[in-house]
Amino acid sequence: LKQKWKKDPYIVTMGKFSKVTNYIVGSLRSSDPSNQRRPPSEMADFLNDTIPGLKINQQEEPGFEVITRIDLGKQPEVSRREPVSAEEWVKNMDSEGRILDVDYIKQLIFKGGLCHTLRKEAWKFLLGYFPWNSTKEERANLQKRKTDEYFRMKLQWKSVSEEQEKRNSRLRDYRSLIEKDVNRTDRTNKFYEGEDNPGLILLHDILMTYCMYDFDLGYVQGMSDLLSPVLYVMENEVDAFWCFVSYMDQMHQNFEEQMQGMKTQLIQLSHLLRLLDSGFCSYLESQDSGYLYFCFRWLLIRFKREFSFQDILRLWEVMWTELPCQNFHLLLCCAILESEKQQIMDKHYGFNEILKHINELSMKIDVEYILCKAEAISMQMMNCKELPQTVSEILGIENSSVTPDSDTGEDESGAELGCPASLYQSISTPVVAANGTRDGAQQTAEMQSLTPA
Amino acid sequence: MQKHNQKEHLYKLLVIGDLGVGKTSIIKRYVHQNFSPHYRATIGVDFALKVLNWDAETVVRLQLWDIAGQERFGNMTRVYYREAMGAFIVFDVTRPATFEAVTKWKEDLDSKLILPNGKPVPAVLLANKCDQGIDVLMNNGIKMDQFCKENGFVGWFETSAKENININEASRCLVKHIIASESDPVQSVEPDIIKPHLNSSKIVSCSACFKS
């Protein structure tokens, strides 16, 4: 702390001070308590205290803090459309079975999801098991190859004798974990209910085979939650396995020993939330909840436990379009948190109550409402002229040269989602207070900044 | 409902232990009086409330914190240890490895949580799934008492969430110790710690509660 103080006396002093009383910091910095901000370095401290080796402060220039208060403007109205119909899907395919306009179809899926009968086919594309530009014949060949590969790996664990397994503790542990979790995954769902449901055996076999596919990772709790809806939709062991493999490619880091994926996401989420609602962030910090651990379950298994099974199918297919920006799932977190902010702050929830409240939202969130809200937030951010560099990196919005190519289809909502190039060009370097005086923090202007001492 | 001179206590209790030992089932049994073998694996942390009419003047509200057993979640779930007043550490009597992990859980608990008076939080050890009959560890009550003493547990119980065995008793034992340590914060809680009873080899009892 002493060293940090030497480097950044203002930030460190105020940061630590604000741990004591957030209200006073707020009133020192500005008369409006909702304007109170804490430097990211303070946040970093907090996280580092709890997770060893965690780094949040990825500033390019060390010791240089630019704190900006950015007006995101009003949240736009967003509407959603009907799920993509079988007719729409087929219409967008050529005679050999290639998808004609990938961006267009993704746009439609993003805006409305898929009707259930289409999922079995469309998810294979969305998850990356089928290349979008492949022909029907190519896909049939691919499936044949992948079937062989699957059964080769399945045979590997199937053929391990009891004696061999006694000498293989890792395999034994994976098997025991999988058996435990298969028994308690979505057992109220028709596909997995009852004692001898074939769905349970498939779930088990696919997870065991995944251990052979990626023995280093093996099985970690939560993975059965990710597989269950995929298997339910595919109704086929091999297809479900390869779709699961693709999904795990996205989610892998969440489950690794060091849980790097979780740490990164929590940090990214805090950046986004800070931009969206710094007042709420400060409140959470004042309740020692600034590291957002209460979002753990949301992030680890992509909201699987927060929505009904049917809603999860919708939510996931929308996320898999990778529209309208990178890390859309983090904007979903923001949307939910923003919806709950009022209650959390009005009732002055503390550390324990915040977690309890967030946990109890499970099955109570309206999926369409929250998708609209998250999309609206994405538009706010993409239209923001002074989007901080960290945020544009998280959302994958590159400045200048990007042109909106996602609205080539007839879907009129597409135009709203793309962001005109001119907006990106106008993203300017944040205004830095003239000479780095302490007063910088108290400027009444919209832009506030702190410079090195 | 509430009488005029009734005292109310709110205690945060942790329920920890290896994965699949039955932490969630114990809590559901205790709070909702039911059992299912199909409770979902806990991801992160869950939360339940139980109200006890302790005696004529006292109501005790228990916040039961169900902490996921998966080891690698530990970094992120252990922040929820804070402010806890007591803990159940659970193992599965049919799986020796889960018993071996008990000391690890206890050490972890004590390293992260200390009562205001500087003592470790009272912890009760639960030997769960005792209905399953494959009881390789419990054949000697004296050994368990010894284990509890050595590892600083205030008591231990053989429990079954399925058959509803000893869960209420275990909770009363823990609450009793919490109240004792709270009402006399300056004095050491040592006197309440179990003493090995040579005649307590019969199972199904908390040796500490035996005395009262």
XYZ file of C-alpha atoms in Angstrom:
665
model
C 0.000 0.000 0.000
C 2.780 2.356 0.892
C 4.356 1.906 -2.504
C 1.089 2.439 -4.254
C 0.587 5.539 -2.190
C 3.875 6.956 -3.388
C 2.883 6.333 -6.941
C -0.679 7.478 -6.858
C -1.319 9.332 -3.641
C -4.693 10.629 -4.596
C -6.103 7.398 -5.899
C -4.747 5.283 -3.114
C -5.776 7.649 -0.380
C -9.208 8.220 -1.729
C -9.620 4.620 -2.690
C -8.804 3.366 0.773
C -10.735 6.162 2.309
C -13.773 5.247 0.302
C -13.672 1.808 1.833
C -14.290 3.535 5.106
C -17.000 5.768 3.955
C -18.184 5.844 0.476
C -20.570 8.652 1.115
C -17.882 11.121 2.034
C -15.855 10.285 -1.033
C -18.929 10.864 -3.075
C -19.548 14.242 -1.606
C -15.893 15.245 -1.961
C -15.778 14.436 -5.590
C -19.075 15.831 -6.583
C -22.244 16.974 -4.981
C -24.291 14.295 -6.646
C -23.715 10.970 -4.910
C -24.557 9.093 -8.091
C -21.481 10.629 -9.672
C -19.094 9.031 -7.278
C -16.447 7.009 -8.993
C -13.625 4.877 -7.895
C -10.522 4.362 -9.921
C -10.084 0.942 -11.490
C -6.939 0.467 -9.447
C -9.049 0.357 -6.339
C -11.115 -2.357 -7.896
C -7.934 -4.167 -8.769
C -6.814 -4.047 -5.189
C -10.010 -5.580 -4.112
C -9.827 -8.443 -6.518
C -6.186 -9.055 -5.829
C -6.938 -9.335 -2.177
C -9.201 -12.259 -2.792
C -7.818 -13.965 -5.854
C -4.082 -14.359 -5.879
C -2.510 -13.629 -9.209
C -5.444 -11.735 -10.525
C -4.702 -8.614 -12.491
C -7.311 -6.135 -13.414
C -5.351 -3.036 -14.132
C -4.367 -3.472 -17.724
C -3.510 0.105 -18.369
C -1.020 0.604 -21.113
C 0.733 3.348 -19.245
C 1.343 2.274 -15.710
C 0.521 4.804 -13.067
C -1.563 6.764 -15.490
C -5.223 6.851 -14.702
C -7.836 8.425 -16.858
C -11.206 8.495 -15.254
C -13.976 9.639 -17.439
C -17.592 10.113 -16.801
C -19.400 9.262 -19.945
C -22.969 9.938 -20.817
C -24.446 6.932 -22.559
C -27.677 8.696 -23.393
C -31.126 7.214 -23.189
C -31.631 3.501 -23.575
C -33.268 2.981 -26.976
C -36.456 1.024 -27.427
C -35.811 -2.438 -28.788
C -38.269 -4.971 -30.060
C -37.834 -8.628 -30.887
C -39.278 -10.681 -33.697
C -40.777 -14.110 -34.191
C -38.469 -17.136 -34.127
C -36.988 -18.080 -37.485
C -39.378 -20.451 -39.250
C -38.473 -23.557 -41.211
C -39.587 -21.731 -44.330
C -37.255 -18.801 -43.733
C -34.400 -21.197 -43.055
C -34.887 -23.220 -46.239
C -35.374 -20.095 -48.326
C -31.875 -19.050 -47.363
C -30.250 -22.219 -48.682
C -29.081 -23.011 -52.181
C -29.851 -26.243 -54.018
C -26.778 -27.953 -52.597
C -27.612 -26.944 -49.058
C -25.230 -24.016 -48.547
C -26.478 -21.192 -46.370
C -26.751 -18.223 -48.715
C -26.614 -15.237 -46.432
C -25.013 -16.113 -43.139
C -25.101 -12.624 -41.661
C -28.755 -12.263 -42.498
C -29.774 -15.547 -40.928
C -27.697 -14.811 -37.829
C -29.424 -11.460 -37.609
C -32.805 -13.168 -37.670
C -31.739 -15.672 -35.031
C -30.379 -12.901 -32.870
C -33.648 -11.002 -33.080
C -36.031 -13.898 -32.541
C -34.293 -17.201 -31.971
C -35.287 -20.383 -33.787
C -38.502 -22.346 -33.880
C -37.898 -25.581 -32.072
C -37.962 -27.912 -35.073
C -35.092 -25.987 -36.637
C -32.796 -26.183 -33.659
C -31.482 -29.633 -34.340
C -30.028 -28.475 -37.631
C -29.312 -24.812 -37.006
C -27.449 -25.294 -33.727
C -24.818 -27.341 -35.532
C -24.000 -24.275 -37.600
C -24.295 -21.832 -34.736
C -21.953 -23.864 -32.582
C -19.466 -24.332 -35.389
C -19.798 -28.071 -35.856
C -21.020 -27.497 -39.427
C -19.276 -24.848 -41.530
C -21.800 -22.306 -42.800
C -20.607 -22.623 -46.381
C -20.666 -26.407 -46.516
C -22.941 -28.362 -48.824
C -25.322 -31.022 -47.646
C -22.991 -33.660 -49.025
C -19.951 -32.227 -47.284
C -21.845 -32.243 -44.046
C -22.850 -35.847 -44.487
C -19.188 -36.753 -44.997
C -18.165 -34.715 -42.012
C -20.721 -36.472 -39.844
C -19.447 -39.832 -41.017
C -15.885 -38.948 -40.082
C -16.924 -37.476 -36.784
C -18.967 -40.545 -35.959
C -15.919 -42.772 -36.358
C -13.822 -40.416 -34.320
C -16.409 -40.305 -31.565
C -16.721 -44.044 -31.243
C -12.979 -44.468 -31.305
C -12.734 -42.212 -28.245
C -15.726 -43.801 -26.600
C -14.124 -47.201 -26.939
C -11.060 -45.916 -25.127
C -12.805 -45.505 -21.790
C -15.261 -48.318 -22.429
C -12.427 -50.784 -22.789
C -10.652 -49.878 -19.557
C -10.979 -52.881 -17.266
C -11.802 -52.615 -13.594
C -8.234 -53.629 -12.785
C -6.832 -50.904 -15.018
C -9.128 -48.316 -13.522
C -7.851 -49.167 -10.056
C -4.494 -47.882 -11.224
C -5.900 -44.799 -12.894
C -7.060 -42.416 -10.220
C -7.805 -39.567 -12.576
C -10.123 -41.621 -14.725
C -11.738 -43.000 -11.597
C -12.282 -39.511 -10.223
C -13.747 -38.252 -13.480
C -16.083 -41.222 -13.623
C -17.240 -40.757 -10.068
C -17.852 -37.023 -10.595
C -19.758 -37.666 -13.789
C -21.919 -40.345 -12.202
C -22.724 -38.012 -9.339
C -23.637 -35.128 -11.594
C -25.543 -37.036 -14.256
C -27.808 -38.205 -11.470
C -28.663 -34.649 -10.619
C -28.828 -32.861 -13.950
C -32.253 -31.639 -15.085
C -34.020 -34.640 -13.621
C -37.398 -32.957 -13.885
C -37.004 -32.708 -17.650
C -38.800 -35.458 -19.580
C -35.590 -36.326 -21.371
C -33.769 -37.084 -18.106
C -36.473 -38.036 -15.601
C -37.068 -41.437 -14.039
C -34.594 -44.090 -13.103
C -33.595 -45.818 -16.327
C -33.997 -43.001 -18.763
C -31.774 -43.496 -21.824
C -31.085 -39.759 -21.717
C -29.058 -40.329 -18.542
C -26.877 -42.936 -20.193
C -26.229 -40.648 -23.143
C -25.341 -37.784 -20.832
C -22.939 -40.048 -18.989
C -21.322 -41.528 -22.096
C -20.819 -38.191 -23.794
C -19.203 -36.692 -20.706
C -16.944 -39.722 -20.312
C -15.958 -39.505 -23.959
C -15.261 -35.809 -23.521
C -12.754 -36.782 -20.830
C -10.961 -38.812 -23.496
C -11.205 -35.913 -25.925
C -9.681 -33.528 -23.374
C -8.152 -35.534 -20.581
C -6.364 -32.546 -19.055
C -9.648 -30.836 -18.343
C -11.655 -33.986 -17.817
C -14.879 -33.283 -16.039
C -15.641 -30.276 -13.869
C -18.936 -29.491 -12.217
C -21.166 -27.404 -14.400
C -20.288 -29.176 -17.628
C -23.297 -31.473 -17.400
C -25.457 -28.349 -17.291
C -23.943 -27.187 -20.552
C -24.403 -30.540 -22.247
C -27.946 -31.260 -21.153
C -29.803 -28.794 -23.447
C -27.512 -29.622 -26.363
C -28.241 -33.324 -26.047
C -31.934 -32.624 -25.566
C -32.019 -30.756 -28.870
C -29.758 -33.093 -30.855
C -31.342 -36.351 -29.684
C -28.230 -37.986 -31.073
C -25.120 -39.021 -29.203
C -22.520 -38.140 -31.826
C -23.977 -34.813 -32.895
C -24.521 -33.818 -29.293
C -20.919 -34.682 -28.496
C -19.426 -32.574 -31.270
C -21.732 -29.657 -30.580
C -20.740 -29.915 -26.938
C -17.077 -29.915 -27.941
C -17.644 -26.676 -29.846
C -19.520 -25.136 -26.940
C -16.758 -26.179 -24.586
C -14.224 -24.456 -26.856
C -15.973 -21.231 -25.852
C -16.386 -22.150 -22.215
C -13.179 -24.072 -21.565
C -11.421 -21.371 -19.577
C -14.260 -21.196 -17.068
C -13.481 -24.709 -15.953
C -9.706 -24.707 -15.931
C -7.817 -25.145 -12.687
C -7.148 -21.452 -12.271
C -10.606 -20.472 -13.537
C -9.020 -17.771 -15.650
C -12.152 -17.468 -17.738
C -14.201 -16.619 -14.702
C -11.734 -14.047 -13.484
C -11.498 -12.379 -16.860
C -15.242 -12.232 -17.229
C -15.764 -10.760 -13.766
C -13.249 -8.050 -14.548
C -14.783 -7.340 -17.927
C -18.224 -7.219 -16.371
C -17.076 -4.711 -13.806
C -15.711 -2.491 -16.569
C -19.014 -2.605 -18.412
C -21.110 -2.047 -15.326
C -18.951 0.888 -14.314
C -19.552 2.577 -17.626
C -23.252 1.827 -17.474
C -23.884 2.746 -13.875
C -21.000 3.925 -11.785
C -23.296 4.779 -8.895
C -24.443 1.195 -8.605
C -20.835 0.008 -8.869
C -19.878 2.239 -5.987
C -22.776 0.941 -3.987
C -21.711 -2.646 -4.592
C -18.184 -1.765 -3.580
C -19.432 -0.136 -0.405
C -21.031 -3.492 0.394
C -17.817 -5.353 -0.350
C -19.471 -6.829 -3.413
C -17.582 -4.937 -6.065
C -15.918 -8.032 -7.409
C -19.336 -9.310 -8.499
C -18.883 -12.846 -7.253
C -22.632 -13.137 -6.989
C -22.627 -13.455 -10.788
C -20.512 -16.602 -10.545
C -23.243 -19.068 -11.465
C -24.522 -16.893 -14.309
C -21.110 -16.812 -15.892
C -19.870 -20.326 -15.200
C -22.747 -22.033 -16.976
C -24.179 -19.210 -19.085
C -27.339 -18.588 -17.103
C -28.327 -22.250 -17.302
C -29.741 -22.258 -13.767
C -31.385 -18.861 -14.039
C -33.966 -19.632 -16.699
C -36.389 -22.414 -17.510
C -35.110 -25.099 -19.844
C -37.075 -23.705 -22.794
C -35.844 -20.173 -22.150
C -32.266 -21.389 -22.038
C -32.604 -22.863 -25.518
C -33.676 -19.432 -26.729
C -31.061 -17.522 -24.790
C -28.183 -19.708 -25.906
C -29.038 -19.683 -29.601
C -29.237 -15.909 -29.475
C -25.821 -15.711 -27.800
C -24.282 -18.132 -30.269
C -24.929 -15.714 -33.141
C -22.151 -13.587 -31.593
C -24.288 -10.557 -32.328
C -24.478 -7.648 -31.863
C -21.006 -7.599 -30.346
C -18.521 -9.758 -28.505
C -19.358 -10.814 -24.963
C -23.046 -10.133 -25.317
C -23.589 -12.380 -22.327
C -21.868 -9.770 -20.162
C -24.385 -7.217 -21.356
C -27.089 -9.649 -20.284
C -25.530 -9.576 -16.827
C -25.579 -5.782 -16.958
C -29.210 -5.822 -18.022
C -30.237 -8.048 -15.131
C -28.184 -6.096 -12.632
C -29.572 -2.811 -13.841
C -33.088 -4.189 -13.413
C -32.332 -5.164 -9.831
C -30.336 -2.121 -8.893
C -33.281 -0.162 -7.543
C -34.323 -2.836 -5.105
C -30.792 -3.648 -4.013
C -30.024 -0.009 -3.257
C -33.429 1.011 -1.893
C -33.477 -1.834 0.580
C -29.842 -1.245 1.297
C -28.876 -4.867 0.782
C -25.527 -5.867 2.210
C -22.968 -8.454 1.217
C -25.095 -11.493 2.125
C -28.406 -10.106 0.964
C -27.066 -9.183 -2.454
C -26.028 -12.762 -3.102
C -29.300 -14.060 -1.731
C -31.287 -11.684 -3.898
C -29.353 -12.517 -7.051
C -29.616 -16.271 -6.382
C -33.332 -15.984 -5.897
C -33.839 -14.367 -9.285
C -33.522 -17.859 -10.718
C -36.598 -18.699 -12.837
C -38.011 -15.223 -12.323
C -36.336 -13.342 -15.151
C -38.247 -12.758 -18.372
C -35.927 -13.886 -21.139
C -37.361 -11.706 -23.897
C -37.374 -8.621 -21.701
C -33.789 -9.123 -20.678
C -32.659 -9.790 -24.258
C -34.267 -6.500 -25.312
C -32.614 -4.654 -22.483
C -29.187 -6.127 -23.174
C -29.515 -5.257 -26.842
C -30.496 -1.718 -25.909
C -27.407 -1.453 -23.728
C -25.260 -2.694 -26.588
C -26.684 0.054 -28.778
C -26.034 2.660 -26.121
C -22.446 1.569 -25.891
C -21.865 1.240 -29.596
C -23.312 4.670 -30.199
C -21.223 6.193 -27.486
C -18.754 8.694 -28.836
C -16.260 8.372 -26.019
C -16.346 4.670 -25.374
C -13.338 3.789 -23.192
C -10.735 1.676 -24.916
C -11.163 -1.195 -22.447
C -14.876 -1.338 -23.095
C -14.540 -1.273 -26.871
C -12.012 -4.083 -26.582
C -14.339 -6.155 -24.431
C -17.175 -5.686 -26.875
C -14.875 -6.181 -29.857
C -15.743 -2.857 -31.371
C -12.786 -1.717 -33.399
C -12.704 1.916 -34.253
C -12.609 3.599 -37.649
C -12.304 1.003 -40.389
C -15.201 -1.160 -39.276
C -18.198 -0.841 -41.502
C -21.548 -2.330 -40.728
C -21.783 -5.401 -42.875
C -24.333 -7.164 -40.781
C -27.320 -5.427 -42.286
C -26.973 -6.677 -45.805
C -30.196 -8.575 -45.426
C -33.698 -7.261 -45.740
C -34.253 -7.290 -42.025
C -34.752 -3.664 -41.158
C -33.662 -4.079 -37.581
C -30.233 -4.950 -38.857
C -29.521 -1.349 -39.649
C -30.005 -0.376 -36.046
C -27.591 -2.953 -34.823
C -24.704 -2.000 -36.991
C -22.992 1.140 -35.963
C -22.195 3.765 -38.580
C -18.518 4.066 -39.252
C -18.573 7.762 -38.555
C -19.363 7.055 -34.943
C -16.340 4.931 -34.503
C -14.111 7.486 -36.081
C -15.224 10.049 -33.591
C -14.106 7.985 -30.628
C -11.485 10.289 -29.341
C -8.816 9.932 -26.779
C -10.263 10.849 -23.434
C -9.776 14.388 -22.364
C -7.108 14.572 -19.747
C -7.176 17.314 -17.207
C -4.780 20.044 -18.064
C -1.965 19.548 -15.632
C -2.900 16.705 -13.437
C -3.891 18.721 -10.453
C -6.098 17.220 -7.795
C -8.856 19.480 -8.998
C -9.119 17.372 -12.074
C -11.291 14.990 -10.193
C -13.721 17.649 -9.227
C -14.265 19.240 -12.553
C -17.871 19.855 -13.096
C -17.659 18.924 -16.719
C -18.890 15.563 -17.901
C -15.339 14.423 -18.318
C -13.396 13.893 -15.180
C -9.846 12.841 -15.096
C -7.050 11.921 -12.813
C -3.495 12.192 -13.906
C -0.352 10.922 -12.332
C 1.084 12.861 -9.490
C -46.661 -13.503 16.637
C -43.680 -12.033 18.343
C -43.841 -11.729 22.066
C -42.708 -8.583 23.727
C -39.612 -9.695 25.476
C -38.536 -12.267 22.941
C -34.916 -12.212 21.932
C -33.972 -12.865 18.355
C -30.674 -14.193 17.107
C -29.529 -14.353 13.522
C -26.711 -16.750 12.790
C -24.957 -17.416 9.564
C -23.924 -21.064 9.340
C -21.752 -22.642 6.682
C -22.276 -26.101 5.316
C -19.067 -27.296 3.723
C -17.414 -30.524 2.686
C -16.471 -32.479 -0.401
C -18.586 -32.674 -3.491
C -21.588 -34.979 -3.346
C -21.504 -35.682 0.409
C -25.062 -34.425 0.777
C -24.747 -30.805 1.911
C -27.713 -29.612 -0.115
C -29.787 -32.622 0.932
C -29.118 -31.959 4.605
C -30.194 -28.351 4.225
C -33.317 -29.242 2.247
C -34.243 -31.870 4.796
C -33.715 -29.455 7.635
C -35.504 -26.510 6.077
C -38.169 -28.074 3.859
C -38.554 -31.484 5.534
C -38.148 -33.392 2.313
C -35.560 -35.358 0.393
C -34.743 -36.067 -3.207
C -31.715 -37.895 -4.562
C -31.812 -35.522 -7.530
C -31.008 -32.115 -6.091
C -28.852 -30.260 -8.551
C -25.176 -29.942 -7.898
C -24.581 -26.612 -6.204
C -22.794 -24.125 -8.409
C -21.166 -21.406 -6.349
C -23.206 -20.751 -3.235
C -26.810 -21.310 -2.196
C -28.753 -20.023 0.685
C -31.621 -21.152 2.945
C -33.306 -19.920 6.103
C -34.535 -21.846 9.118
C -36.344 -20.388 12.111
C -35.976 -22.142 15.445
C -38.081 -21.440 18.517
C -35.145 -21.969 20.769
C -36.942 -21.471 24.059
C -39.808 -19.387 25.395
C -37.809 -16.189 25.092
C -35.569 -16.863 22.169
C -36.056 -17.162 18.436
C -33.066 -18.225 16.402
C -32.891 -17.521 12.698
C -30.357 -19.587 10.861
C -28.929 -18.599 7.496
C -27.607 -21.808 6.028
C -24.945 -21.282 3.413
C -24.533 -24.168 1.048
C -21.061 -23.902 -0.430
C -20.184 -25.878 -3.572
C -17.787 -28.712 -2.857
C -15.870 -28.578 -6.115
C -12.365 -27.646 -5.129
C -11.527 -25.308 -7.936
C -14.519 -23.082 -7.166
C -12.962 -22.485 -3.755
C -11.239 -19.217 -4.599
C -14.518 -17.637 -5.471
C -16.858 -19.260 -2.977
C -14.789 -18.827 0.142
C -15.425 -15.103 0.241
C -18.804 -16.156 1.565
C -17.275 -17.584 4.727
C -17.184 -14.148 6.240
C -19.435 -13.307 9.165
C -20.346 -16.945 9.696
C -20.924 -17.919 13.323
C -20.692 -21.658 12.959
C -20.163 -24.447 10.472
C -21.146 -27.961 9.616
C -18.469 -29.963 7.926
C -19.983 -32.898 6.113
C -18.527 -36.132 4.801
C -20.021 -39.243 3.247
C -19.582 -42.364 5.370
C -19.549 -44.526 2.255
C -16.573 -42.687 0.750
C -13.417 -42.648 2.905
C -11.806 -39.959 0.749
C -14.462 -37.477 1.834
C -13.530 -38.139 5.458
C -9.876 -37.641 4.706
C -10.788 -34.233 3.319
C -12.448 -33.160 6.573
C -9.244 -31.879 8.159
C -8.527 -29.901 5.013
C -11.945 -28.250 5.191
C -11.518 -27.538 8.875
C -8.103 -25.979 8.440
C -9.388 -23.923 5.565
C -12.321 -22.746 7.666
C -10.154 -21.785 10.625
C -7.668 -19.993 8.440
C -10.371 -17.805 6.931
C -12.676 -17.245 9.851
C -12.114 -16.215 13.439
C -14.712 -15.132 15.966
C -14.463 -11.640 17.451
C -13.055 -13.218 20.622
C -10.224 -14.729 18.629
C -11.512 -18.291 18.769
C -12.272 -20.473 15.799
C -15.968 -20.687 14.913
C -17.786 -23.668 16.443
C -17.935 -26.519 13.959
C -19.915 -29.751 14.053
C -18.869 -32.753 12.019
C -21.597 -34.629 10.155
C -21.079 -38.229 9.042
C -23.785 -38.275 6.426
C -25.531 -41.105 4.557
C -25.430 -43.273 7.676
C -28.540 -45.029 6.372
C -26.455 -46.707 3.678
C -24.959 -49.236 6.020
C -21.514 -49.173 4.468
C -20.097 -47.587 7.505
C -16.399 -48.172 7.361
C -15.429 -45.285 9.567
C -17.870 -45.256 12.417
C -17.147 -48.600 13.979
C -15.521 -46.859 16.854
C -17.138 -43.946 18.595
C -14.145 -43.251 20.761
C -11.951 -42.692 17.762
C -14.368 -40.159 16.375
C -14.505 -38.322 19.676
C -10.748 -38.283 19.650
C -10.730 -37.003 16.087
C -13.145 -34.217 17.004
C -11.065 -33.181 19.971
C -7.863 -33.151 17.986
C -9.393 -31.168 15.177
C -11.418 -28.749 17.220
C -14.943 -29.884 16.424
C -17.481 -29.209 19.142
C -19.295 -32.430 18.319
C -20.144 -34.976 15.664
C -23.256 -36.769 14.478
C -24.117 -39.591 12.217
C -26.755 -38.142 9.956
C -29.013 -39.166 7.143
C -30.824 -36.563 5.094
C -32.735 -39.375 3.443
C -34.034 -40.914 6.675
C -34.024 -37.674 8.618
C -31.610 -38.863 11.261
C -29.916 -36.481 13.687
C -30.071 -33.320 11.611
C -32.158 -31.386 14.117
C -29.951 -32.677 16.910
C -26.794 -31.603 15.141
C -28.181 -28.167 14.552
C -29.223 -27.751 18.170
C -25.771 -28.783 19.230
C -24.149 -26.204 16.988
C -26.543 -23.425 17.996
C -26.008 -24.225 21.658
C -22.294 -23.749 21.228
C -22.754 -20.550 19.297
C -25.005 -19.091 21.968
C -22.544 -20.152 24.629
C -19.616 -18.562 22.854
C -21.651 -15.454 22.214
C -23.069 -14.926 25.679
C -19.626 -15.043 27.173
C -17.393 -13.592 24.519
C -14.510 -12.803 26.814
C -14.251 -16.188 28.330
C -12.835 -19.009 26.384
C -15.227 -21.412 24.719
C -12.907 -24.221 25.673
C -15.113 -25.571 28.477
C -17.717 -26.383 25.871
C -15.425 -28.398 23.712
C -16.065 -32.086 23.822
C -14.336 -34.373 26.177
C -13.804 -37.882 25.035
C -16.099 -40.173 26.957
C -14.896 -43.697 27.228
C -18.454 -44.858 27.600
C -19.747 -42.991 24.591
C -18.880 -45.645 22.082
C -22.566 -45.963 21.193
C -23.245 -44.079 18.051
C -25.832 -41.393 17.340
C -24.926 -38.767 19.814
C -23.048 -35.581 20.119
C -20.694 -36.183 22.936
C -20.824 -32.559 23.931
C -24.590 -32.483 24.101
C -24.578 -35.729 25.993
C -23.699 -33.908 29.135
C -26.679 -31.627 29.253
